[in-house]
XYZ file of C-alpha atoms in Angstrom:
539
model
C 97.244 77.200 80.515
C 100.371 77.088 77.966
C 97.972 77.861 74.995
C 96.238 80.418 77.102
C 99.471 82.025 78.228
C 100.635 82.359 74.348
C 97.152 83.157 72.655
C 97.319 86.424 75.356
C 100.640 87.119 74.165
C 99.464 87.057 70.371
C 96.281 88.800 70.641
C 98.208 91.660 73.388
C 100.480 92.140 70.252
C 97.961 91.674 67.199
C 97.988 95.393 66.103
C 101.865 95.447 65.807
C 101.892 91.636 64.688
C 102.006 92.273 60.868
C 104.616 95.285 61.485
C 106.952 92.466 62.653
C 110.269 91.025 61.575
C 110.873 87.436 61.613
C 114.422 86.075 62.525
C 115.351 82.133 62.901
C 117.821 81.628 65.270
C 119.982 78.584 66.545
C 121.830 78.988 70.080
C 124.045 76.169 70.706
C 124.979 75.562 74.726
C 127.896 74.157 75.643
C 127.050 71.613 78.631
C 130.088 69.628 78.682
C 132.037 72.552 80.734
C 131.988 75.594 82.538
C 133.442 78.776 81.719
C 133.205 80.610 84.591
C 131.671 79.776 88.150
C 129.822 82.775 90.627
C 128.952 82.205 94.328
C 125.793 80.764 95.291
C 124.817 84.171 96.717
C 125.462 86.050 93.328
C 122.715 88.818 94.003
C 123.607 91.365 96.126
C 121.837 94.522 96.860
C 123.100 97.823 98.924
C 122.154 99.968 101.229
C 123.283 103.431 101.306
C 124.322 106.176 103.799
C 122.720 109.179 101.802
C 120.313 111.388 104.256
C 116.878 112.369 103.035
C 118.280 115.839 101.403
C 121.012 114.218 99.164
C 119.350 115.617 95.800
C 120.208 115.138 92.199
C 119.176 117.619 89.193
C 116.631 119.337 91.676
C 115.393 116.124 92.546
C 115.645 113.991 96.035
C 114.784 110.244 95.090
C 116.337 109.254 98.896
C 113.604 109.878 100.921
C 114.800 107.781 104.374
C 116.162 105.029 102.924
C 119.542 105.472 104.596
C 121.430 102.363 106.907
C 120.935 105.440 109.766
C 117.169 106.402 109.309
C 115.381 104.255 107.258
C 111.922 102.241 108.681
C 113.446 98.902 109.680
C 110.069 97.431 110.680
C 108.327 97.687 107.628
C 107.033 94.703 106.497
C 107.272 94.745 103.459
C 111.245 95.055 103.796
C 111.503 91.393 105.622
C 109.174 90.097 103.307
C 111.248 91.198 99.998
C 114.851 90.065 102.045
C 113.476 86.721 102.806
C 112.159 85.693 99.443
C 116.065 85.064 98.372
C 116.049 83.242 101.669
C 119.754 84.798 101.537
C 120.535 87.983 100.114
C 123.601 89.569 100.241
C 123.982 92.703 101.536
C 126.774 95.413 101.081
C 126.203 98.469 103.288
C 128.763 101.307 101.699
C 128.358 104.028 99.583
C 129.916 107.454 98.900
C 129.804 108.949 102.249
C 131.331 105.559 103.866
C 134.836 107.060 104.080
C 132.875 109.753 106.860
C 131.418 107.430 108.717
C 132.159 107.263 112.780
C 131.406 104.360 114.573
C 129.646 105.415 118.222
C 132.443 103.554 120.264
C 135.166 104.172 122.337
C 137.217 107.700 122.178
C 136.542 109.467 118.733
C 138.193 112.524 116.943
C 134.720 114.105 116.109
C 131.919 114.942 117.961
C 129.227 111.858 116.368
C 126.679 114.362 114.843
C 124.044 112.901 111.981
C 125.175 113.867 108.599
C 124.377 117.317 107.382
C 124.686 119.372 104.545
C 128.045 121.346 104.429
C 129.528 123.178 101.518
C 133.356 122.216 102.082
C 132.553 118.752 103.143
C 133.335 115.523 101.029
C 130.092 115.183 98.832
C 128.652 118.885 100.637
C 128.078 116.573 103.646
C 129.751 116.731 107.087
C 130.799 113.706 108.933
C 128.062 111.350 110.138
C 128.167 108.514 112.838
C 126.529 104.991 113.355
C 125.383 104.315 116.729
C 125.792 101.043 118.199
C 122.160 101.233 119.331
C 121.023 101.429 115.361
C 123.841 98.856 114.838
C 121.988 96.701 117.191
C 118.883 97.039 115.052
C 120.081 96.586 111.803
C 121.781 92.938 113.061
C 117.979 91.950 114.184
C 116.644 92.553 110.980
C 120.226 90.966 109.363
C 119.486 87.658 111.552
C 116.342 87.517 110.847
C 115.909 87.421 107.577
C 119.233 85.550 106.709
C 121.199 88.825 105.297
C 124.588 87.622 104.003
C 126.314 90.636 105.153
C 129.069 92.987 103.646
C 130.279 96.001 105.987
C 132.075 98.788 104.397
C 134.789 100.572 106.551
C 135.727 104.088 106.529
C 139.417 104.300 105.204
C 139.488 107.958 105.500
C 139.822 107.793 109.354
C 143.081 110.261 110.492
C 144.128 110.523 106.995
C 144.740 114.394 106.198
C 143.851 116.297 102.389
C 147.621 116.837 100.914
C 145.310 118.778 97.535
C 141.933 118.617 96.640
C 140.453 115.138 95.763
C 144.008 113.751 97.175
C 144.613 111.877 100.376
C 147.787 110.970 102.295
C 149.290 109.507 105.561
C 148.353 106.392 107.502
C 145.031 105.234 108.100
C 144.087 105.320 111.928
C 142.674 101.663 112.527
C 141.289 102.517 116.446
C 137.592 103.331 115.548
C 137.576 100.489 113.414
C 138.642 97.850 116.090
C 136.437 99.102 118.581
C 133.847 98.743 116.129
C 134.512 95.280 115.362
C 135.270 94.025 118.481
C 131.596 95.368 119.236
C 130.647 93.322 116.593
C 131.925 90.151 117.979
C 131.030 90.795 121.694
C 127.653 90.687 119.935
C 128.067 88.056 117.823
C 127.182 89.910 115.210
C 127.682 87.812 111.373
C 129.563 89.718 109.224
C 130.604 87.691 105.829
C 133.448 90.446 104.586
C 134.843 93.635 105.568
C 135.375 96.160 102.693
C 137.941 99.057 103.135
C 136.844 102.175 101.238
C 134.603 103.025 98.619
C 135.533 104.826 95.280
C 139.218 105.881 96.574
C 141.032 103.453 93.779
C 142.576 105.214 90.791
C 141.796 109.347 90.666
C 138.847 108.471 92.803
C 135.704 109.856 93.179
C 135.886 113.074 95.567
C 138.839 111.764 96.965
C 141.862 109.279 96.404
C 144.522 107.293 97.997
C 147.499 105.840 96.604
C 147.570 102.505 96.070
C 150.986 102.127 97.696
C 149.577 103.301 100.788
C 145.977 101.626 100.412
C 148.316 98.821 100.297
C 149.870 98.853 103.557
C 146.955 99.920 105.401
C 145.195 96.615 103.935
C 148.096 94.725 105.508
C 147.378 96.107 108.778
C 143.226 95.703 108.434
C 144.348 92.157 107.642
C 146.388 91.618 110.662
C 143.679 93.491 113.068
C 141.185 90.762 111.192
C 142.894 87.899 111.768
C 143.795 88.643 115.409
C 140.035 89.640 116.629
C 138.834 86.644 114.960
C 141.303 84.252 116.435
C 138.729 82.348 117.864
C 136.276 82.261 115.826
C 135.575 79.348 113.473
C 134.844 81.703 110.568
C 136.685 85.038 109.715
C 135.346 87.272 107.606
C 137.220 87.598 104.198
C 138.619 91.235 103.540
C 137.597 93.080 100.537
C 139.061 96.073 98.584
C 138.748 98.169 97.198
C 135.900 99.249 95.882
C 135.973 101.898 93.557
C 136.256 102.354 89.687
C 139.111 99.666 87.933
C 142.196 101.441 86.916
C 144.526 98.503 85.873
C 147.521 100.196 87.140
C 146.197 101.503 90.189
C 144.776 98.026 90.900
C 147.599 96.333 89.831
C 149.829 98.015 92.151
C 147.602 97.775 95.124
C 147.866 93.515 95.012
C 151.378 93.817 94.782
C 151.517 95.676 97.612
C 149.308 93.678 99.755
C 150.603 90.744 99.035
C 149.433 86.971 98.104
C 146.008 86.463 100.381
C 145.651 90.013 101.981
C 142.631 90.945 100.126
C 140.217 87.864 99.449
C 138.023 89.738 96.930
C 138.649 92.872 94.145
C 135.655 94.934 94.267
C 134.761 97.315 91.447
C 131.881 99.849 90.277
C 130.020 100.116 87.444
C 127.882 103.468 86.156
C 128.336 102.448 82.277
C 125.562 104.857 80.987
C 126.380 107.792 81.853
C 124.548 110.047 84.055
C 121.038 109.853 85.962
C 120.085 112.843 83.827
C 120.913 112.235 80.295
C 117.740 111.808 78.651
C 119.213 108.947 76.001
C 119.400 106.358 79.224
C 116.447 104.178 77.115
C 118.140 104.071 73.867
C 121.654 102.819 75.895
C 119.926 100.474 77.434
C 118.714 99.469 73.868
C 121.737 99.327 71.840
C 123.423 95.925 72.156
C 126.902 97.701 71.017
C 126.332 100.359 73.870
C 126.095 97.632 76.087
C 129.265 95.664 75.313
C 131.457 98.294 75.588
C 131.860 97.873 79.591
C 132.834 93.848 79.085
C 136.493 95.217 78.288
C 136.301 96.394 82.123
C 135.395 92.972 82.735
C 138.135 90.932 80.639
C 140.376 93.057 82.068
C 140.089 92.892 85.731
C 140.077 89.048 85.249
C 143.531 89.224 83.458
C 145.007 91.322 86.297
C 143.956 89.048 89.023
C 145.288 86.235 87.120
C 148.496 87.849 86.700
C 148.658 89.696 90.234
C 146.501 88.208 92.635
C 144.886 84.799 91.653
C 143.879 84.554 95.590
C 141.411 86.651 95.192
C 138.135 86.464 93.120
C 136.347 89.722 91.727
C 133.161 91.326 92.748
C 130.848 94.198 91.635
C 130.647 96.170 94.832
C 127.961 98.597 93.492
C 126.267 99.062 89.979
C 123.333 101.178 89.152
C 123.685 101.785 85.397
C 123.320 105.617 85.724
C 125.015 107.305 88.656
C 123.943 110.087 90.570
C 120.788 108.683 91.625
C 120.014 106.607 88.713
C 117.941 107.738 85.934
C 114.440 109.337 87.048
C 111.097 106.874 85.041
C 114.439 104.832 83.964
C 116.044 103.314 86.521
C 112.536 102.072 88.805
C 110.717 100.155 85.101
C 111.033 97.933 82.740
C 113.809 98.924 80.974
C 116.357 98.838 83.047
C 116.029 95.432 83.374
C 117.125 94.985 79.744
C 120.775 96.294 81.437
C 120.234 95.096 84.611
C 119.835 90.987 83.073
C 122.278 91.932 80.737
C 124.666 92.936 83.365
C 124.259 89.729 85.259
C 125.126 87.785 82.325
C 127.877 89.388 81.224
C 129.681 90.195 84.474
C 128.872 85.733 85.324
C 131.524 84.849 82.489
C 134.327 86.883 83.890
C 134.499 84.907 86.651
C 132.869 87.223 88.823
C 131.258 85.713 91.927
C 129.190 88.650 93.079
C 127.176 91.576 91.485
C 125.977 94.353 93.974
C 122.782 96.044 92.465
C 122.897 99.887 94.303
C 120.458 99.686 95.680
C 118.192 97.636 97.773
C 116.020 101.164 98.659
C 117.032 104.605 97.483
C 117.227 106.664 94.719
C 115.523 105.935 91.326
C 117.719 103.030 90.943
C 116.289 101.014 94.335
C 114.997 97.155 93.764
C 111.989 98.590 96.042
C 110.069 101.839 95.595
C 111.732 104.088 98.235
C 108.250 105.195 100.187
C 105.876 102.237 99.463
C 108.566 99.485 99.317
C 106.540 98.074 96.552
C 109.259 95.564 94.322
C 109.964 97.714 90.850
C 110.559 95.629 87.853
C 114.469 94.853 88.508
C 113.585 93.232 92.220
C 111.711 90.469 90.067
C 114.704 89.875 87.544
C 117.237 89.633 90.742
C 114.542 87.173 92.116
C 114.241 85.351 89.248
C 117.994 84.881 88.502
C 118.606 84.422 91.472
C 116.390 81.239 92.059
C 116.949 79.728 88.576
C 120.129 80.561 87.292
C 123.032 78.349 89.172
C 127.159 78.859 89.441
C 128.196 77.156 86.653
C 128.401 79.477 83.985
C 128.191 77.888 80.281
C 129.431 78.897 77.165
C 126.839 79.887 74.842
C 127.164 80.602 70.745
C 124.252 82.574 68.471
C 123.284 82.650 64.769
C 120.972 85.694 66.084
C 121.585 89.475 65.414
C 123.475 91.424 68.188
C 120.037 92.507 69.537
C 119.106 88.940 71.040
C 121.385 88.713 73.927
C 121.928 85.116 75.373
C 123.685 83.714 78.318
C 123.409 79.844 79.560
C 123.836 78.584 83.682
C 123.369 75.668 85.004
C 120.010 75.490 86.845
C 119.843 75.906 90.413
C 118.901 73.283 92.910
C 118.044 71.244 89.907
C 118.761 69.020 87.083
C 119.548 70.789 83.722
C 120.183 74.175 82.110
C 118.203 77.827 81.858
C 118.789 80.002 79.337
C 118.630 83.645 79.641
C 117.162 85.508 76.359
C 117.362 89.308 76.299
C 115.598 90.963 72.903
C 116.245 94.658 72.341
C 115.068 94.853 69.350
C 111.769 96.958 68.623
C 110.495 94.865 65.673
C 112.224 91.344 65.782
C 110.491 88.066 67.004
C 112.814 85.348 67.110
C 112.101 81.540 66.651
C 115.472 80.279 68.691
C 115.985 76.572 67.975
C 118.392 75.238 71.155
C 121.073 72.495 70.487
C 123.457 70.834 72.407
C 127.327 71.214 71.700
C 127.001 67.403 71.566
C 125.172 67.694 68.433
C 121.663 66.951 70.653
C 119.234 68.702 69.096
C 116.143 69.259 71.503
C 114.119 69.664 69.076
C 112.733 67.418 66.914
C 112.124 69.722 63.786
C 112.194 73.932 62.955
C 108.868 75.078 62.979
C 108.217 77.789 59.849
C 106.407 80.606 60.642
C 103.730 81.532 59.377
C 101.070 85.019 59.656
C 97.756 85.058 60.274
C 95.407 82.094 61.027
C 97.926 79.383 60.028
C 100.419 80.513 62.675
C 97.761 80.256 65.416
C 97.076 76.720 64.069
C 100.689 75.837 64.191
C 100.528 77.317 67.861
C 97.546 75.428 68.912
C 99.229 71.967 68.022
C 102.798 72.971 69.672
C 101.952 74.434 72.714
C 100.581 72.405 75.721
C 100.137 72.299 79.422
C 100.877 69.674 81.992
C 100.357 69.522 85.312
C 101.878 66.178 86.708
C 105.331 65.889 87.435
C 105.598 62.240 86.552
C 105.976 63.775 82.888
C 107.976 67.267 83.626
C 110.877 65.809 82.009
C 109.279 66.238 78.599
C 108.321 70.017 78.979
C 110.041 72.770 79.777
C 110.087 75.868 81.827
C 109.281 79.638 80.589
C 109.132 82.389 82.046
C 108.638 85.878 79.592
C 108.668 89.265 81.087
C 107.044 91.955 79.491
C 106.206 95.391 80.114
C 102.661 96.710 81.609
C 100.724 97.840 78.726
C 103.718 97.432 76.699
C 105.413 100.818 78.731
C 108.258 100.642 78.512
C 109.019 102.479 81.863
C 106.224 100.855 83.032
C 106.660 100.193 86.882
C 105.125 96.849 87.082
C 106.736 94.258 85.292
C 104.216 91.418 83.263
C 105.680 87.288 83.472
C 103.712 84.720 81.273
C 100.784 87.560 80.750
C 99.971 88.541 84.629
C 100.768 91.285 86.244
C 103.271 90.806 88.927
C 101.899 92.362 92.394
C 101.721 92.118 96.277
C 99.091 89.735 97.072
C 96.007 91.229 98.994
C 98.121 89.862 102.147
C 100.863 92.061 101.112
C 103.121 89.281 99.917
C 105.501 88.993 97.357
C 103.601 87.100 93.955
C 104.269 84.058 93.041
C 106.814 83.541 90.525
C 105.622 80.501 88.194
C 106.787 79.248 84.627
C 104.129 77.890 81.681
C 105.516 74.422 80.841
C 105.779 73.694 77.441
C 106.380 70.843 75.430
C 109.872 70.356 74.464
C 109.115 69.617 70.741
C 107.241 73.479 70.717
C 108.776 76.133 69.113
C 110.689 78.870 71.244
C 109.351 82.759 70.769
C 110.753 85.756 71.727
C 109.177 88.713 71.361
C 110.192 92.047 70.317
C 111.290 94.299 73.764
C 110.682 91.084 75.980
C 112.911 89.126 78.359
C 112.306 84.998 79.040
C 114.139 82.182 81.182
C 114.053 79.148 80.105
C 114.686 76.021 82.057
C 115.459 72.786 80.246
C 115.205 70.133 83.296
C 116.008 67.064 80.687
C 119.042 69.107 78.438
C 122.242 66.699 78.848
C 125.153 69.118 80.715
C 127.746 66.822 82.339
C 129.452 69.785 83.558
C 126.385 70.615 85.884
C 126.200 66.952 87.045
């Protein structure tokens, strides 16, 4: 099946085959430490408030995919939750702060959102009834949702200008929401307070003196309404775009342990509409500029709040809406992986995809529910690659992108390879920072017939486990047809799609044998799991 799996792969890509560039490459993993650990639960998805008319360059991706009106029975929605067995889940988004919770005396009639010209976003204020609260939890409980709530912080503040925000947050709707939420015994992992308010914010803004003290009191309401409970919920803040200053400020405020996780947002390319979203996604230089975001978020909570650890609250790549035949194929998962891997040697714990369902950006097609290609890559990170992050070091160009865990649940390293180049194949030879090379020799390449005789000695395929310790694990995604913004994403040569029972595929490697060369091919993606590579650090 190995041989069969990479003779498809050769003869899919014979026409462009002597157009190719050749590039040896060694990547040297350091097992002997971590640089960075995430959370166990590192993929997180959203779900969004936006009603069904929330439209972006005269287009409405929404549909009802909202927390308030989207089709909680739908099969396929368990089945694609309970393949992580736990996903995280962060419910939030831009109309969060205009949220009313259906409970006890409000100061607002609790209407469904609608469209209004003057209103934050050109939407009025909208309201969660417990009843759909009720509903959501089933599904939550279910299928083992690790659960993030997002609170409105807007509640009794008043407009001092436009976009600008003062006086003292009014906690009442938010207690008798949460003491709803015990009496039910509802699970809630974290509270966040606010979304997009940090900095100059994003229609509107509060000062971080201020967010400050109202996180003090959020604490103390948190602490006091889960005085009996085994397990509080940590408190997270604040969600929005990373000003250092503004972010800065706000832990000094708060104080040492108030907030147990910084959440920020990232939309690094650009808007949904700007028609160079592929060739971003494509340029490896393009792609590192957002890691200074990263480094520098992890400096400030050394320096001003080493309690907490950071999070991505919400990341789409292209904001409003995501990018149209972009964000739903192929090629976002070149960003999306990329993302992942970057973000994982920050120190950051979790990375919130926006969005579960909804908009062009959604891990599932917003009326079918079908998977797009990035539900796979979350999937597949999420079951191979573990918390310990590892350091990794290339002799490859900029456009092979690499990035090294510790395997999950399992004995060993994966390797992440990311190649955004149009033309390059690489032949990666992996060594150990211990000077363990796992391979017994570079293999030259060659064109034509000889290569496919080299090929037919080096690959093979195994089937007892007595003997996996000699092979290892790949898994290559591809594009459908070689589409780029193809909408069904290829791994090891089959196309990946519900089963005739409507469940989600399989997700199985080719084992090769360790002494076979590695290939990556041009515009492809692999993992690659290395059961027997020596990594103390993931002992």
């Amino acid at each position: 099946m190995g041989f069969r799996f990479f003779l498809f792969l050769f003869l899919a890509s014979l026409p462009a085959f002597l157009a190719q560039e050749f590039e040896n490459a060694i990547i040297k993993v350091d097992g002997a430490t971590t640089v960075a650990e995430t959370d166990a639960n590192f993929i997180c998805a959203t779900l969004d408030w936006w009603p069904h008319d929330k439209c972006n360059y005269n287009h409405c991706p929404w549909g009802y995919s909202s927390v308030i009106n989207m089709e909680l029975s739908h099969p396929l929605l368990a089945k694609a939750i309970e393949a992580f067995k736990h996903l995280r889940i962060r419910i939030g988004g831009s109309l969060q702060d205009q949220v009313l919770y259906d409970i006890g005396p409000l100061r607002s009639p609790c209407h469904p959102f609608r469209k209004m010209n003057d209103g934050l976003f050109g939407f009025s204020k909208g309201c969660l009834r417990m009843s759909r609260w009720d509903e959501l939890n089933r599904l939550f409980s279910q299928t083992g949702v690790i659960l993030t709530f997002g609170l409105n912080a807007l509640y009794g503040r008043h407009q001092i200008r436009k976009g600008t925000w003062g006086g003292v947050w009014d906690s009442s709707n938010t207690q008798n929401f949460i003491k709803y939420t015990i009496s039910k015994g509802y699970q809630i992992d974290s509270w966040e307070f606010g979304n997009e308010l940090s900095g100059s914010g994003v229609g509107a803004s509060v000062n971080a003196e201020q967010y400050g003290k109202d996180l003090i009191n959020l604490k103390a309401i948190i602490n006091k309404m889960y005085n009996n409970s085994n397990v509080k919920p940590l408190l997270v803040a604040p969600g929005g775009f990373y000003e250092q200053d503004w972010y800065a400020k706000l832990l000094q405020v708060s104080g040492s342990s108030t907030v147990n996780v910084v959440t920020h947002h990232i939309y690094n390319l650009g808007a949904g509409v700007d028609p160079n979203l592929v060739s971003k996604i494509l340029n490896p230089h393009y792609l590192s500029r957002v890691e200074e975001t990263f480094k520098s978020l992890d400096k400030t909570l050394q320096t001003w709040g080493p309690w907490a650890s950071a999070w991505v609250g919400e990341s789409g790549g292209a904001y409003n809406s995501g990018g149209q035949l972009v964000s739903n194929t192929f090629v976002n998962s070149f960003w999306y992986l990329d993302q992942l891997g970057m973000a994982s040697k920050y120190h950051t714990k979790v990375y919130c995809r926006q969005t579960l369902i909804g908009g062009n950006y959604g891990l599932l097609n917003t009326t079918t529910l079908v998977p797009n290609p990035d539900y796979y890559s979350a999937l597949l990170w999420h079951r191979l690659m573990g918390k310990g992050v590892l350091a990794v070091d290339s002799t490859a160009s900029p456009f092979l992108r690499s990035y090294a865990h510790c395997s999950k649940g399992k004995a060993g390293i994966t390797l992440l390879l990311i190649n955004l180049s149009n033309q390059t194949r690489f032949q990666i030879n992996v060594e150990n920072s211990m000077n363990l090379n796992l391979f017994v020799k570079k293999t030259t390449m060659y064109r034509g017939s000889a290569f496919m005789r080299g090929l037919k000695k080096s690959v093979s395929w195994i089937g007892s486990k007595a003997d996996e310790q000699l092979f290892r694990e790949e898994y290559h995604l591809t594009p459908k047809d070689g589409y780029l913004r193809s909408q069904t994403m290829v791994l090891n040569g089959m196309p990946l799609e519900l089963t005739e029972d409507g469940n989600i595929p399989s997700l199985n490697p080719v084992l090769l044998n360790l002494n076979a060369p590695i290939f990556i091919n041009p515009l492809s993606i692999a993992f690659i799991a290395f059961p027997n590579f020596d990594a103390p650090a993931c002992v």
